[in-house]
Amino acid sequence: MNDRRPAHELRAEGLSLAYDGDLVVRDLDLHVPDGAVTVVVGANGCGKSTLLRGMARLLRPRSGAVLLDGRPVHTLPAKHVARVLGILPQSATAPEGITVADLVGRGRYPHQGWFRQWTSSDDAVVRAALQATSTLDLAARRVDELSGGQRQRVWIAMVLAQDPDVLLLDEPTTFLDVAHQLDVLDLLHEQNRQRGTTVVMVLHDLNLAARYADHLVVMAEGRVLGVGAPSAVLTPELVLEAFGLAAQIVPDPVSGTPMVVPVGRARGGAGPTRPHTGRPRPRDAYLSHH
């Protein structure tokens, strides 16, 4: 794997996305900061997964464009895109009977070619990806024999083996228990901090999003409601508008990042607390509250 990533510009301009004529994302503009962790949140059906599919070139725009280094991503050669963008969709499916090692090895496809075949360095990258996701002991198993959580970690290993500059992940913690959720998010955090990998992921958990994101995108009804640092974006008013949830925003006593505390119907609310800024060590901060 390379030591540090080259810079890339990924943005959406006037992007509209639809399924069978139903418009889901509407005239959306978004810039993904290079070398940062961007987390997209929003209520179910707000368009966050659709946005990620559009940015990953899995869904062609109805109008507008997704630009990678200034060029529409849909016009770029597939192998070039695959070397830059690593994609983990929400419902990935593996070929029947394929083993874990073979599936993860497919992540090396963008690096193969007429004059560049499989090498010992590919073996090393695959092994490192399996080790990083705690799936090395599953290498000889068939993917369809694994639990949902094990399969999810294998898919993440495949994306890591691809060794992309930008990771696009739709709900990477799906099917994972709390410990493995933290392992995966810590791993992505380390990829970003140590190697400069740009990470864009959709998460449901607002407090995990606030803890791990450098750049938070809050969506509602196919549009962006708020974007920026979690401490600047997460307010009681925005949470109410985006999620229909009355909440206070309080400082996490360990991490210093904003923590969303729902207001119970019987207790009412004592008024919002101003968010606190700071950079956590994500795993320890999360464990302090769970």
mmCIF file of C-alpha atoms in Angstrom:
data_model
loop_
_atom_site.group_PDB
_atom_site.id
_atom_site.type_symbol
_atom_site.label_atom_id
_atom_site.label_comp_id
_atom_site.label_asym_id
_atom_site.label_seq_id
_atom_site.Cartn_x
_atom_site.Cartn_y
_atom_site.Cartn_z
ATOM 1 C CA MET A 1 0.000 0.000 0.000
ATOM 2 C CA ASN A 2 1.093 3.564 -0.644
ATOM 3 C CA ASP A 3 2.239 5.648 2.322
ATOM 4 C CA ARG A 4 0.155 8.777 1.707
ATOM 5 C CA ARG A 5 -2.735 9.443 -0.641
ATOM 6 C CA PRO A 6 -2.719 11.888 -3.540
ATOM 7 C CA ALA A 7 -5.270 14.678 -3.257
ATOM 8 C CA HIS A 8 -8.597 14.361 -5.069
ATOM 9 C CA GLU A 9 -11.566 16.667 -5.501
ATOM 10 C CA LEU A 10 -14.969 14.988 -5.233
ATOM 11 C CA ARG A 11 -18.086 17.102 -5.499
ATOM 12 C CA ALA A 12 -21.727 17.103 -6.557
ATOM 13 C CA GLU A 13 -23.065 20.016 -8.562
ATOM 14 C CA GLY A 14 -26.801 20.505 -9.089
ATOM 15 C CA LEU A 15 -27.193 16.755 -8.563
ATOM 16 C CA SER A 16 -30.616 15.171 -8.905
ATOM 17 C CA LEU A 17 -31.094 11.409 -8.576
ATOM 18 C CA ALA A 18 -34.200 9.308 -9.134
ATOM 19 C CA TYR A 19 -35.532 5.754 -9.076
ATOM 20 C CA ASP A 20 -38.125 4.894 -11.729
ATOM 21 C CA GLY A 21 -39.097 8.511 -12.127
ATOM 22 C CA ASP A 22 -39.324 9.248 -8.400
ATOM 23 C CA LEU A 23 -36.929 12.080 -7.571
ATOM 24 C CA VAL A 24 -35.007 11.327 -4.357
ATOM 25 C CA VAL A 25 -32.111 13.808 -4.401
ATOM 26 C CA ARG A 26 -32.946 17.302 -5.644
ATOM 27 C CA ASP A 27 -30.516 19.839 -7.115
ATOM 28 C CA LEU A 28 -27.880 19.116 -4.479
ATOM 29 C CA ASP A 29 -24.455 20.733 -4.184
ATOM 30 C CA LEU A 30 -21.824 19.116 -1.968
ATOM 31 C CA HIS A 31 -18.059 19.324 -1.690
ATOM 32 C CA VAL A 32 -16.228 16.420 -0.018
ATOM 33 C CA PRO A 33 -13.143 17.729 1.826
ATOM 34 C CA ASP A 34 -10.035 15.871 0.725
ATOM 35 C CA GLY A 35 -8.282 13.878 3.455
ATOM 36 C CA ALA A 36 -11.162 14.191 5.922
ATOM 37 C CA VAL A 37 -13.858 11.924 7.374
ATOM 38 C CA THR A 38 -17.258 13.010 6.076
ATOM 39 C CA VAL A 39 -20.374 11.431 7.599
ATOM 40 C CA VAL A 40 -23.839 11.785 6.037
ATOM 41 C CA VAL A 41 -26.834 11.499 8.368
ATOM 42 C CA GLY A 42 -30.564 11.979 8.095
ATOM 43 C CA ALA A 43 -33.905 10.300 8.707
ATOM 44 C CA ASN A 44 -34.888 7.171 6.785
ATOM 45 C CA GLY A 45 -35.802 8.004 3.198
ATOM 46 C CA CYS A 46 -34.032 11.361 3.164
ATOM 47 C CA GLY A 47 -31.785 10.367 0.246
ATOM 48 C CA LYS A 48 -28.454 9.827 1.994
ATOM 49 C CA SER A 49 -27.860 6.326 0.564
ATOM 50 C CA THR A 50 -29.053 7.489 -2.843
ATOM 51 C CA LEU A 51 -26.567 10.354 -2.696
ATOM 52 C CA LEU A 52 -23.749 7.936 -1.919
ATOM 53 C CA ARG A 53 -24.798 5.689 -4.824
ATOM 54 C CA GLY A 54 -24.705 8.672 -7.143
ATOM 55 C CA MET A 55 -21.266 9.719 -5.948
ATOM 56 C CA ALA A 56 -20.060 6.127 -6.333
ATOM 57 C CA ARG A 57 -21.224 6.008 -9.963
ATOM 58 C CA LEU A 58 -23.778 3.300 -9.182
ATOM 59 C CA LEU A 59 -26.689 5.588 -10.109
ATOM 60 C CA ARG A 60 -26.665 7.920 -13.106
ATOM 61 C CA PRO A 61 -27.795 11.487 -12.386
ATOM 62 C CA ARG A 62 -31.162 12.708 -13.622
ATOM 63 C CA SER A 63 -29.490 16.110 -13.854
ATOM 64 C CA GLY A 64 -26.330 17.760 -12.620
ATOM 65 C CA ALA A 65 -23.110 15.810 -12.132
ATOM 66 C CA VAL A 66 -20.689 14.168 -9.740
ATOM 67 C CA LEU A 67 -17.198 15.470 -10.487
ATOM 68 C CA LEU A 68 -13.973 13.648 -9.668
ATOM 69 C CA ASP A 69 -10.991 15.949 -10.118
ATOM 70 C CA GLY A 70 -13.141 18.216 -12.259
ATOM 71 C CA ARG A 71 -14.436 15.532 -14.632
ATOM 72 C CA PRO A 72 -17.880 13.849 -14.567
ATOM 73 C CA VAL A 73 -17.328 10.533 -12.819
ATOM 74 C CA HIS A 74 -19.618 8.693 -15.247
ATOM 75 C CA THR A 75 -17.324 9.588 -18.166
ATOM 76 C CA LEU A 76 -14.132 8.236 -16.593
ATOM 77 C CA PRO A 77 -12.714 4.751 -17.341
ATOM 78 C CA ALA A 78 -13.985 2.161 -14.861
ATOM 79 C CA LYS A 79 -10.514 1.041 -13.761
ATOM 80 C CA HIS A 80 -9.398 4.594 -13.119
ATOM 81 C CA VAL A 81 -12.449 5.218 -10.941
ATOM 82 C CA ALA A 82 -11.910 1.918 -9.104
ATOM 83 C CA ARG A 83 -8.326 2.884 -8.269
ATOM 84 C CA VAL A 84 -9.525 6.151 -6.732
ATOM 85 C CA LEU A 85 -12.945 5.267 -5.255
ATOM 86 C CA GLY A 86 -13.548 2.237 -3.049
ATOM 87 C CA ILE A 87 -17.258 1.508 -2.693
ATOM 88 C CA LEU A 88 -19.161 -0.497 -0.081
ATOM 89 C CA PRO A 89 -22.891 -0.425 -0.937
ATOM 90 C CA GLN A 90 -25.578 -1.191 1.609
ATOM 91 C CA SER A 91 -26.527 -4.616 0.225
ATOM 92 C CA ALA A 92 -23.453 -6.182 -1.332
ATOM 93 C CA THR A 93 -23.811 -9.716 -2.738
ATOM 94 C CA ALA A 94 -21.030 -12.239 -3.293
ATOM 95 C CA PRO A 95 -20.863 -14.915 -6.021
ATOM 96 C CA GLU A 96 -22.213 -18.240 -4.776
ATOM 97 C CA GLY A 97 -19.576 -20.476 -3.206
ATOM 98 C CA ILE A 98 -16.749 -17.919 -3.238
ATOM 99 C CA THR A 99 -14.288 -18.056 -0.346
ATOM 100 C CA VAL A 100 -13.376 -15.103 1.835
ATOM 101 C CA ALA A 101 -9.814 -14.981 0.495
ATOM 102 C CA ASP A 102 -11.022 -14.999 -3.114
ATOM 103 C CA LEU A 103 -13.590 -12.263 -2.481
ATOM 104 C CA VAL A 104 -11.105 -10.007 -0.719
ATOM 105 C CA GLY A 105 -8.592 -10.730 -3.488
ATOM 106 C CA ARG A 106 -11.042 -9.283 -6.011
ATOM 107 C CA GLY A 107 -10.321 -5.935 -4.450
ATOM 108 C CA ARG A 108 -6.992 -6.049 -6.294
ATOM 109 C CA TYR A 109 -8.705 -6.101 -9.704
ATOM 110 C CA PRO A 110 -8.186 -2.368 -10.433
ATOM 111 C CA HIS A 111 -4.431 -2.876 -10.028
ATOM 112 C CA GLN A 112 -4.202 -5.744 -12.538
ATOM 113 C CA GLY A 113 -3.669 -5.346 -16.258
ATOM 114 C CA TRP A 114 -2.055 -6.809 -19.345
ATOM 115 C CA PHE A 115 1.429 -6.243 -17.990
ATOM 116 C CA ARG A 116 0.747 -6.350 -14.278
ATOM 117 C CA GLN A 117 -0.419 -9.702 -12.920
ATOM 118 C CA TRP A 118 -0.840 -10.991 -9.359
ATOM 119 C CA THR A 119 2.281 -10.580 -7.230
ATOM 120 C CA SER A 120 3.476 -11.235 -3.701
ATOM 121 C CA SER A 121 2.665 -7.606 -2.880
ATOM 122 C CA ASP A 122 -0.995 -8.338 -3.716
ATOM 123 C CA ASP A 123 -0.864 -11.261 -1.283
ATOM 124 C CA ALA A 124 0.531 -8.931 1.367
ATOM 125 C CA VAL A 125 -2.202 -6.324 0.809
ATOM 126 C CA VAL A 126 -4.956 -8.951 1.019
ATOM 127 C CA ARG A 127 -3.469 -10.433 4.178
ATOM 128 C CA ALA A 128 -3.195 -6.962 5.760
ATOM 129 C CA ALA A 129 -6.841 -6.237 4.916
ATOM 130 C CA LEU A 130 -7.940 -9.551 6.454
ATOM 131 C CA GLN A 131 -5.909 -8.880 9.580
ATOM 132 C CA ALA A 132 -7.206 -5.324 9.916
ATOM 133 C CA THR A 133 -10.809 -6.557 9.870
ATOM 134 C CA SER A 134 -10.190 -9.624 12.083
ATOM 135 C CA THR A 135 -11.184 -11.988 9.266
ATOM 136 C CA LEU A 136 -7.869 -13.746 8.591
ATOM 137 C CA ASP A 137 -9.136 -16.880 10.354
ATOM 138 C CA LEU A 138 -12.103 -16.911 7.948
ATOM 139 C CA ALA A 139 -9.982 -16.846 4.775
ATOM 140 C CA ALA A 140 -10.790 -20.408 3.695
ATOM 141 C CA ARG A 141 -14.499 -20.209 4.593
ATOM 142 C CA ARG A 142 -17.241 -19.685 2.034
ATOM 143 C CA VAL A 143 -18.799 -16.242 2.304
ATOM 144 C CA ASP A 144 -22.331 -17.639 2.217
ATOM 145 C CA GLU A 145 -21.586 -19.665 5.377
ATOM 146 C CA LEU A 146 -20.781 -16.586 7.462
ATOM 147 C CA SER A 147 -22.951 -14.564 9.816
ATOM 148 C CA GLY A 148 -24.134 -11.127 8.762
ATOM 149 C CA GLY A 149 -21.516 -9.427 10.914
ATOM 150 C CA GLN A 150 -18.710 -11.606 9.569
ATOM 151 C CA ARG A 151 -19.782 -10.938 5.977
ATOM 152 C CA GLN A 152 -19.831 -7.201 6.609
ATOM 153 C CA ARG A 153 -16.252 -7.285 7.891
ATOM 154 C CA VAL A 154 -15.203 -9.341 4.850
ATOM 155 C CA TRP A 155 -16.717 -6.758 2.494
ATOM 156 C CA ILE A 156 -14.836 -4.010 4.313
ATOM 157 C CA ALA A 157 -11.656 -6.083 3.924
ATOM 158 C CA MET A 158 -12.274 -6.272 0.178
ATOM 159 C CA VAL A 159 -12.626 -2.487 -0.061
ATOM 160 C CA LEU A 160 -9.418 -2.033 1.955
ATOM 161 C CA ALA A 161 -7.606 -4.485 -0.327
ATOM 162 C CA GLN A 162 -8.631 -2.294 -3.247
ATOM 163 C CA ASP A 163 -6.379 0.339 -1.609
ATOM 164 C CA PRO A 164 -8.374 3.353 -2.877
ATOM 165 C CA ASP A 165 -7.720 7.011 -2.171
ATOM 166 C CA VAL A 166 -11.381 7.663 -1.317
ATOM 167 C CA LEU A 167 -13.648 5.274 0.610
ATOM 168 C CA LEU A 168 -17.428 5.499 0.089
ATOM 169 C CA LEU A 169 -19.300 3.348 2.614
ATOM 170 C CA ASP A 170 -23.053 3.008 3.063
ATOM 171 C CA GLU A 171 -23.787 1.921 6.640
ATOM 172 C CA PRO A 172 -20.470 0.100 7.208
ATOM 173 C CA THR A 173 -21.578 -0.905 10.737
ATOM 174 C CA THR A 174 -24.696 -2.767 9.543
ATOM 175 C CA PHE A 175 -25.090 -6.217 11.162
ATOM 176 C CA LEU A 176 -22.199 -5.546 13.566
ATOM 177 C CA ASP A 177 -22.392 -5.740 17.339
ATOM 178 C CA VAL A 178 -21.218 -2.732 19.356
ATOM 179 C CA ALA A 179 -17.628 -3.952 19.739
ATOM 180 C CA HIS A 180 -17.216 -4.612 16.014
ATOM 181 C CA GLN A 181 -18.918 -1.307 15.133
ATOM 182 C CA LEU A 182 -16.214 0.449 17.101
ATOM 183 C CA ASP A 183 -13.482 -1.707 15.578
ATOM 184 C CA VAL A 184 -14.622 -0.794 12.057
ATOM 185 C CA LEU A 185 -15.012 2.920 12.767
ATOM 186 C CA ASP A 186 -11.648 3.021 14.531
ATOM 187 C CA LEU A 187 -10.098 1.262 11.532
ATOM 188 C CA LEU A 188 -11.556 3.814 9.117
ATOM 189 C CA HIS A 189 -10.452 6.633 11.421
ATOM 190 C CA GLU A 190 -6.908 5.222 11.419
ATOM 191 C CA GLN A 191 -6.903 4.866 7.623
ATOM 192 C CA ASN A 192 -7.759 8.534 7.430
ATOM 193 C CA ARG A 193 -5.337 9.810 10.054
ATOM 194 C CA GLN A 194 -2.347 7.656 9.159
ATOM 195 C CA ARG A 195 -2.608 7.537 5.372
ATOM 196 C CA GLY A 196 -4.775 10.489 4.420
ATOM 197 C CA THR A 197 -7.573 8.329 2.993
ATOM 198 C CA THR A 198 -10.688 10.404 2.347
ATOM 199 C CA VAL A 199 -13.656 8.667 3.993
ATOM 200 C CA VAL A 200 -17.314 9.313 3.174
ATOM 201 C CA MET A 201 -19.847 7.176 5.013
ATOM 202 C CA VAL A 202 -23.538 7.057 5.797
ATOM 203 C CA LEU A 203 -24.371 6.370 9.451
ATOM 204 C CA HIS A 204 -27.641 6.186 11.378
ATOM 205 C CA ASP A 205 -26.258 6.840 14.851
ATOM 206 C CA LEU A 206 -25.985 10.605 15.357
ATOM 207 C CA ASN A 207 -23.633 10.360 18.312
ATOM 208 C CA LEU A 208 -21.252 8.028 16.492
ATOM 209 C CA ALA A 209 -21.419 10.377 13.506
ATOM 210 C CA ALA A 210 -20.560 13.378 15.685
ATOM 211 C CA ARG A 211 -17.708 11.505 17.318
ATOM 212 C CA TYR A 212 -15.995 10.295 14.141
ATOM 213 C CA ALA A 213 -16.787 13.029 11.597
ATOM 214 C CA ASP A 214 -14.564 15.940 10.700
ATOM 215 C CA HIS A 215 -17.275 17.042 8.305
ATOM 216 C CA LEU A 216 -20.963 16.318 8.982
ATOM 217 C CA VAL A 217 -23.676 16.437 6.305
ATOM 218 C CA VAL A 218 -27.296 16.459 7.518
ATOM 219 C CA MET A 219 -29.932 15.679 4.890
ATOM 220 C CA ALA A 220 -33.724 15.912 4.748
ATOM 221 C CA GLU A 221 -36.056 15.308 1.799
ATOM 222 C CA GLY A 222 -33.245 14.972 -0.708
ATOM 223 C CA ARG A 223 -31.484 18.192 0.244
ATOM 224 C CA VAL A 224 -28.654 19.258 2.522
ATOM 225 C CA LEU A 225 -29.898 21.019 5.666
ATOM 226 C CA GLY A 226 -26.554 21.527 7.343
ATOM 227 C CA VAL A 227 -22.905 20.906 6.611
ATOM 228 C CA GLY A 228 -19.694 21.531 8.530
ATOM 229 C CA ALA A 229 -18.006 20.546 11.775
ATOM 230 C CA PRO A 230 -20.352 18.571 14.072
ATOM 231 C CA SER A 231 -20.006 21.191 16.822
ATOM 232 C CA ALA A 232 -21.257 23.860 14.426
ATOM 233 C CA VAL A 233 -23.939 21.842 12.646
ATOM 234 C CA LEU A 234 -25.735 19.919 15.397
ATOM 235 C CA THR A 235 -28.284 22.182 17.064
ATOM 236 C CA PRO A 236 -31.630 21.343 18.683
ATOM 237 C CA GLU A 237 -33.381 23.215 15.873
ATOM 238 C CA LEU A 238 -31.632 21.240 13.124
ATOM 239 C CA VAL A 239 -32.204 17.890 14.857
ATOM 240 C CA LEU A 240 -35.903 18.734 15.172
ATOM 241 C CA GLU A 241 -36.134 19.730 11.508
ATOM 242 C CA ALA A 242 -34.170 16.767 10.136
ATOM 243 C CA PHE A 243 -35.390 13.990 12.444
ATOM 244 C CA GLY A 244 -38.581 15.306 14.040
ATOM 245 C CA LEU A 245 -36.837 14.780 17.356
ATOM 246 C CA ALA A 246 -36.862 17.179 20.285
ATOM 247 C CA ALA A 247 -33.415 16.960 21.819
ATOM 248 C CA GLN A 248 -30.749 18.751 23.767
ATOM 249 C CA ILE A 249 -27.186 18.954 22.507
ATOM 250 C CA VAL A 250 -24.759 18.486 25.364
ATOM 251 C CA PRO A 251 -20.995 18.071 25.454
ATOM 252 C CA ASP A 252 -19.822 14.510 25.727
ATOM 253 C CA PRO A 253 -17.997 14.486 29.087
ATOM 254 C CA VAL A 254 -15.157 12.370 27.673
ATOM 255 C CA SER A 255 -14.769 13.242 23.986
ATOM 256 C CA GLY A 256 -15.983 16.831 23.991
ATOM 257 C CA THR A 257 -17.978 16.243 20.803
ATOM 258 C CA PRO A 258 -21.708 17.053 20.612
ATOM 259 C CA MET A 259 -24.008 14.428 22.070
ATOM 260 C CA VAL A 260 -27.690 14.344 21.089
ATOM 261 C CA VAL A 261 -29.936 13.627 24.080
ATOM 262 C CA PRO A 262 -33.606 13.045 23.196
ATOM 263 C CA VAL A 263 -36.082 14.915 25.404
ATOM 264 C CA GLY A 264 -38.658 12.629 27.033
ATOM 265 C CA ARG A 265 -42.325 13.635 26.698
ATOM 266 C CA ALA A 266 -42.908 13.596 30.456
ATOM 267 C CA ARG A 267 -39.759 15.486 31.404
ATOM 268 C CA GLY A 268 -39.961 18.292 28.881
ATOM 269 C CA GLY A 269 -36.820 20.258 28.120
ATOM 270 C CA ALA A 270 -34.564 22.497 30.117
ATOM 271 C CA GLY A 271 -33.313 24.297 27.017
ATOM 272 C CA PRO A 272 -30.404 23.534 24.733
ATOM 273 C CA THR A 273 -26.836 23.311 25.889
ATOM 274 C CA ARG A 274 -24.193 24.798 23.645
ATOM 275 C CA PRO A 275 -22.080 22.105 21.943
ATOM 276 C CA HIS A 276 -18.481 21.745 22.999
ATOM 277 C CA THR A 277 -15.625 21.323 20.548
ATOM 278 C CA GLY A 278 -12.691 18.942 20.755
ATOM 279 C CA ARG A 279 -11.148 15.871 19.183
ATOM 280 C CA PRO A 280 -11.788 12.552 20.912
ATOM 281 C CA ARG A 281 -10.134 9.243 20.832
ATOM 282 C CA PRO A 282 -13.318 7.760 19.337
ATOM 283 C CA ARG A 283 -13.402 4.274 20.810
ATOM 284 C CA ASP A 284 -12.672 5.233 24.422
ATOM 285 C CA ALA A 285 -15.151 8.075 24.259
ATOM 286 C CA TYR A 286 -17.922 5.821 23.004
ATOM 287 C CA LEU A 287 -17.259 3.107 25.555
ATOM 288 C CA SER A 288 -17.575 5.634 28.371
ATOM 289 C CA HIS A 289 -21.297 5.893 27.617
ATOM 290 C CA HIS A 290 -22.180 2.306 26.731
#
